[in-house]
JSON list of C-alpha atoms in Angstrom, two decimals:
[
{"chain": "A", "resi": 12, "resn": "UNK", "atom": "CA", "xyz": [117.35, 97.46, 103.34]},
{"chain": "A", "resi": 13, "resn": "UNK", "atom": "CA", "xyz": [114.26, 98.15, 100.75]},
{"chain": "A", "resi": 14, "resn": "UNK", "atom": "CA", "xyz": [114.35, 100.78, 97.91]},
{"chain": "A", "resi": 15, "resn": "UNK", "atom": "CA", "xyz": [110.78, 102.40, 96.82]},
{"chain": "A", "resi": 16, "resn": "UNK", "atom": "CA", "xyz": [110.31, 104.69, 94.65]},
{"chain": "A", "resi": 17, "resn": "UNK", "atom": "CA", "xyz": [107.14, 106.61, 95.04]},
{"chain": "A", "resi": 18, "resn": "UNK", "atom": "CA", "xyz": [106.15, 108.91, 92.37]},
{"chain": "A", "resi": 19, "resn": "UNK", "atom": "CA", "xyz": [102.77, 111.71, 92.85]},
{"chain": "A", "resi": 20, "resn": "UNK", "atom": "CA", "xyz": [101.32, 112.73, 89.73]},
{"chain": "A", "resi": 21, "resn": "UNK", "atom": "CA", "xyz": [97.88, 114.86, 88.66]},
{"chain": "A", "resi": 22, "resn": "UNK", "atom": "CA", "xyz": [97.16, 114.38, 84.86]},
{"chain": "A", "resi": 23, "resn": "UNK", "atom": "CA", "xyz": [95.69, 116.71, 82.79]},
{"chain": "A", "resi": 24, "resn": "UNK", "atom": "CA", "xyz": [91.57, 116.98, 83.00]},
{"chain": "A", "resi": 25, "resn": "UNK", "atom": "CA", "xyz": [91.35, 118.03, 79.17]},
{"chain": "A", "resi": 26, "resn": "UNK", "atom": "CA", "xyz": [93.87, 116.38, 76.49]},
{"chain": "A", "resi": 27, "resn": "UNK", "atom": "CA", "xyz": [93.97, 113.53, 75.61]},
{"chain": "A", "resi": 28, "resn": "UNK", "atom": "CA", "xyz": [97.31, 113.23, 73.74]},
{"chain": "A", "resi": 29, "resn": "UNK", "atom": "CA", "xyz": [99.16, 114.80, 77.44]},
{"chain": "A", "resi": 30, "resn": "UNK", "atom": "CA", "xyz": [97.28, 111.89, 79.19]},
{"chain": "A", "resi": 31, "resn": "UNK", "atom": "CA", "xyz": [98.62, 109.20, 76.51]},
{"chain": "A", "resi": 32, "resn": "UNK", "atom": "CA", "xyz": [102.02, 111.01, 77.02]},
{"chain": "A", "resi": 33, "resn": "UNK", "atom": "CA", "xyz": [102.07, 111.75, 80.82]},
{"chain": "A", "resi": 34, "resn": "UNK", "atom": "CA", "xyz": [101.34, 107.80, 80.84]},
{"chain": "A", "resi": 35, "resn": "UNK", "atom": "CA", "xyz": [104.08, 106.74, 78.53]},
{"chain": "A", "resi": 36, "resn": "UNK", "atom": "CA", "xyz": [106.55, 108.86, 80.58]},
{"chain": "A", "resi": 37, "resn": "UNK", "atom": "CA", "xyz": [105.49, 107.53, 83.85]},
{"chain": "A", "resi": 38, "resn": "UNK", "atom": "CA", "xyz": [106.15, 103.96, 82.65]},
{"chain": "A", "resi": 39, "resn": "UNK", "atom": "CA", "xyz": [109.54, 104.36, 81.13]},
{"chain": "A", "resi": 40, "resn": "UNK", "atom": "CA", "xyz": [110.91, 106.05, 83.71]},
{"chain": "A", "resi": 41, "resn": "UNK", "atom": "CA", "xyz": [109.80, 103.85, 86.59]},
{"chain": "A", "resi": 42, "resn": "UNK", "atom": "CA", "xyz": [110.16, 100.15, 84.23]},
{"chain": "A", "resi": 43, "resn": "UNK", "atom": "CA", "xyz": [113.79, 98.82, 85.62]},
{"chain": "A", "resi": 44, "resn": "UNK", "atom": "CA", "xyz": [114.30, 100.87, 88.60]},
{"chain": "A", "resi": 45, "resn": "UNK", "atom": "CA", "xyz": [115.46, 98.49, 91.50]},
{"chain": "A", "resi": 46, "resn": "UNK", "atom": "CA", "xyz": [112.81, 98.49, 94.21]},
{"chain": "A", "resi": 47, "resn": "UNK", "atom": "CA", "xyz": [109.27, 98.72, 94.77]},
{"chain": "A", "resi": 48, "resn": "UNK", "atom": "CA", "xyz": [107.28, 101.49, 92.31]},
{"chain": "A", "resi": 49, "resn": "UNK", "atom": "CA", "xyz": [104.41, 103.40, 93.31]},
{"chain": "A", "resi": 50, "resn": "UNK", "atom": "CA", "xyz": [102.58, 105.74, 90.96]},
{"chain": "A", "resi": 51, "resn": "UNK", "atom": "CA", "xyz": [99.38, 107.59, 93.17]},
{"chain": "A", "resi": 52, "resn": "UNK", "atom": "CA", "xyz": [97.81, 110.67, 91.83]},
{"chain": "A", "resi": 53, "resn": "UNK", "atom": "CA", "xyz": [94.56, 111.85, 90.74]},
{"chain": "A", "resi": 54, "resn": "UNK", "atom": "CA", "xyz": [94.28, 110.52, 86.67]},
{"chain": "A", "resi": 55, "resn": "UNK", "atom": "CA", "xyz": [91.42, 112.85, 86.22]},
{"chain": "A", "resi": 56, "resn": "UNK", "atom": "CA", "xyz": [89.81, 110.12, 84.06]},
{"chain": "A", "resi": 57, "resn": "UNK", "atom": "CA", "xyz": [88.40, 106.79, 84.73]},
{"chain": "A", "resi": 58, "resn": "UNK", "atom": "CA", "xyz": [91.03, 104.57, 85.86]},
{"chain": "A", "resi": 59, "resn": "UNK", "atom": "CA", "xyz": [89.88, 101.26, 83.29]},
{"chain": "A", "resi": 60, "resn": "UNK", "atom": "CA", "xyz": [90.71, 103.98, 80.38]},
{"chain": "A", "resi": 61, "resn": "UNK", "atom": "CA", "xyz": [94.43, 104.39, 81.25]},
{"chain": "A", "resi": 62, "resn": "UNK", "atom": "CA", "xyz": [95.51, 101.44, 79.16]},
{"chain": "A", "resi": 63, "resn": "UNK", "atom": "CA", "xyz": [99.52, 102.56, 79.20]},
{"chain": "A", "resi": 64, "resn": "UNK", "atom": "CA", "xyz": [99.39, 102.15, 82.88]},
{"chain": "A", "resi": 65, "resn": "UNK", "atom": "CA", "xyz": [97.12, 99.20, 83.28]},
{"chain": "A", "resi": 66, "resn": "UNK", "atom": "CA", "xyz": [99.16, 97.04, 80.67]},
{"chain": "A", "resi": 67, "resn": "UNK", "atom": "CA", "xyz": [102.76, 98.01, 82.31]},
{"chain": "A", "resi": 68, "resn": "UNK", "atom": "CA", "xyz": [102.23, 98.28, 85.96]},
{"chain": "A", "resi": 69, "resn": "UNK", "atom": "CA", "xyz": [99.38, 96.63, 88.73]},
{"chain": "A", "resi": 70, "resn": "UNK", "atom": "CA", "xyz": [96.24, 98.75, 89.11]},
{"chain": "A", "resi": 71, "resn": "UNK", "atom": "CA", "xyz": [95.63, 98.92, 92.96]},
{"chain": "A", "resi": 72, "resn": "UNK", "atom": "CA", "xyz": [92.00, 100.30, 92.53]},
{"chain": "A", "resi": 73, "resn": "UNK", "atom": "CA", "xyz": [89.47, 97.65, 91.19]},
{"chain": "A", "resi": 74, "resn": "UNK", "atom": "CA", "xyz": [86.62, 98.95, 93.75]},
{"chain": "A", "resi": 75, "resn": "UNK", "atom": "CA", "xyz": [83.12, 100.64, 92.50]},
{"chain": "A", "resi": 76, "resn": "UNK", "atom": "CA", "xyz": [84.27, 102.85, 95.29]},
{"chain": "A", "resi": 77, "resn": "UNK", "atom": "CA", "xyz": [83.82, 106.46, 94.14]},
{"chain": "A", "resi": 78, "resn": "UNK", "atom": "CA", "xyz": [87.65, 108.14, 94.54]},
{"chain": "A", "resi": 79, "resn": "UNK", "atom": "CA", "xyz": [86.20, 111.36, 93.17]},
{"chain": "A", "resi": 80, "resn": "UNK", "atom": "CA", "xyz": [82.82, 112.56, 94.95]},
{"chain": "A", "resi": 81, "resn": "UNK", "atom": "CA", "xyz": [83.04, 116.66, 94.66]},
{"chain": "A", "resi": 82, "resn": "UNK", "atom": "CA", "xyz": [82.87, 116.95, 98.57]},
{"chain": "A", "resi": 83, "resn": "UNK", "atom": "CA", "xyz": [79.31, 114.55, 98.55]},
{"chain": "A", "resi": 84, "resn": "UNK", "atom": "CA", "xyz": [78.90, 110.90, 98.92]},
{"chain": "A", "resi": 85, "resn": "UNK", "atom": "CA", "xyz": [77.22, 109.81, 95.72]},
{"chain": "A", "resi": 86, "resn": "UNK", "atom": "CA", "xyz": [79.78, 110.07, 93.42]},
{"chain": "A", "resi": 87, "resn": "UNK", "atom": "CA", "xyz": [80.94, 107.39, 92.36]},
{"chain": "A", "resi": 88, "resn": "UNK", "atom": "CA", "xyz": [83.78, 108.02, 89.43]},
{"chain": "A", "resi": 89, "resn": "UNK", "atom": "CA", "xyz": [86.73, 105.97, 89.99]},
{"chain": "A", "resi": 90, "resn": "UNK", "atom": "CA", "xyz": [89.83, 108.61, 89.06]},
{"chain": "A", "resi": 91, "resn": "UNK", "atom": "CA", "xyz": [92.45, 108.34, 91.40]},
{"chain": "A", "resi": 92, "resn": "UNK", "atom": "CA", "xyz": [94.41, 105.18, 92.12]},
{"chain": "A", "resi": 93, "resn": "UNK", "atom": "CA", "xyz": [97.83, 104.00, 93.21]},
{"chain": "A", "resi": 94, "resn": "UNK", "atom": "CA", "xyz": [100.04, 102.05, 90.63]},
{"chain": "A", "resi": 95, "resn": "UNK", "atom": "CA", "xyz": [102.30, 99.38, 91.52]},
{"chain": "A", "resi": 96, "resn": "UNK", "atom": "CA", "xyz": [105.24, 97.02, 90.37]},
{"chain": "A", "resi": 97, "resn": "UNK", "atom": "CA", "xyz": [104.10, 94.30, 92.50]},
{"chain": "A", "resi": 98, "resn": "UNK", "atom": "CA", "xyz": [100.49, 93.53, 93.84]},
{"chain": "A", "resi": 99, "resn": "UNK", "atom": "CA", "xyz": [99.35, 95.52, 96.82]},
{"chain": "A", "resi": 100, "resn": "UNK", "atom": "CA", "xyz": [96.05, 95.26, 98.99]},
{"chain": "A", "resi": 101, "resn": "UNK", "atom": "CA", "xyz": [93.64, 98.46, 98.32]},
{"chain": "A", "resi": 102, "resn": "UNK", "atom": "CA", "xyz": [91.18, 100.60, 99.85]},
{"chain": "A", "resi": 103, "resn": "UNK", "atom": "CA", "xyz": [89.44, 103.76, 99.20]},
{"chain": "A", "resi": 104, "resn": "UNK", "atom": "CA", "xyz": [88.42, 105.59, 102.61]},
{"chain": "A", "resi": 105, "resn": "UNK", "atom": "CA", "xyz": [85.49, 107.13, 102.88]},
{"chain": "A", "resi": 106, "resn": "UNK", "atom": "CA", "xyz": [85.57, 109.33, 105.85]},
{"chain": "A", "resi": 107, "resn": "UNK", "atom": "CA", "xyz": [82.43, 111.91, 107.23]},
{"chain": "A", "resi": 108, "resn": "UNK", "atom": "CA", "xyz": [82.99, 114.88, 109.19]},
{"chain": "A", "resi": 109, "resn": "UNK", "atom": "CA", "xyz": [79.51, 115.36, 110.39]},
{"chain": "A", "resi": 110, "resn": "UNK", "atom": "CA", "xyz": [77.97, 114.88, 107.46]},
{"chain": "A", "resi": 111, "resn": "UNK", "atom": "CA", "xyz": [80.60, 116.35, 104.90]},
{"chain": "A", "resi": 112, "resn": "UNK", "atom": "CA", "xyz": [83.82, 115.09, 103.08]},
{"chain": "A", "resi": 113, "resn": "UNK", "atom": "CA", "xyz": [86.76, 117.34, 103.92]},
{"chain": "A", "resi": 114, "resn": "UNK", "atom": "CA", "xyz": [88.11, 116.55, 100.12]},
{"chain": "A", "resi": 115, "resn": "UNK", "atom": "CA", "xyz": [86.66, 116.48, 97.20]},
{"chain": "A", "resi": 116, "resn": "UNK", "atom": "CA", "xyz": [88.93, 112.99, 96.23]},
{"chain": "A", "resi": 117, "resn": "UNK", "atom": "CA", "xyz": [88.48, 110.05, 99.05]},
{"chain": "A", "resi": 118, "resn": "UNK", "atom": "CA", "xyz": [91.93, 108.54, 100.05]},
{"chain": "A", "resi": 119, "resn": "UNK", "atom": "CA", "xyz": [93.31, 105.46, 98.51]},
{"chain": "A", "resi": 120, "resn": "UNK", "atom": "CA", "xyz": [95.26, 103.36, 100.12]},
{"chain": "A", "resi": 121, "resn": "UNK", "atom": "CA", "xyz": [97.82, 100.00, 100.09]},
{"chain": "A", "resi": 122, "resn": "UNK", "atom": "CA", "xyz": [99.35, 98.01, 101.80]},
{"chain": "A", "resi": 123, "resn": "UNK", "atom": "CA", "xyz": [100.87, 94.21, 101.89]}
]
């Protein structure tokens, strides 16, 4: 008897302005839906500078985590997160295939 509404998005890596704009989109056309929201995708910028998003909807990613590691380990640039309309538990997993990452994003995840 739930509703969610799960959106997927991958924001532009080089304007600004389509980030500001891809955000501002996002939030008016999830704000008011009936149901649950979640916004995942990769931001391609660090998650603390998507104010739009931040201000409007609950930022599931808080960890030092590294969501972004270019196939290593070391990385540690927090760019991919999943947005809510109400609070959710998070993780980022961190998985090793004998010594590699088979991405070059680690998985986020939430839950209740």
């Amino acid at each position: 008897g739930r509703v969610y509404h799960v959106y997927n998005t991958h924001f532009d890596h080089k304007s600004e302005t389509a980030v500001e704009e891809s955000s501002k989109l996002i939030v008016d056309r999830v704000m008011g839906l009936d149901g649950e929201v979640f916004v995942a995708g990769d931001f391609n910028r660090p998650i603390s500078e998507l104010s739009v998003l931040n201000t409007a909807m609950y930022n599931n990613i808080e960890d030092t985590t590294g969501t972004f590691v270019g196939f290593g380990f070391k990385n540690n640039k927090v760019i991919d997160a999943i947005y809510t309309t109400k609070p959710y538990r998070h993780k980022v997993v961190v998985r090793d295939f004998n010594g590699h990452n088979a991405s070059d994003h680690n998985a986020v995840v939430v839950w209740r």
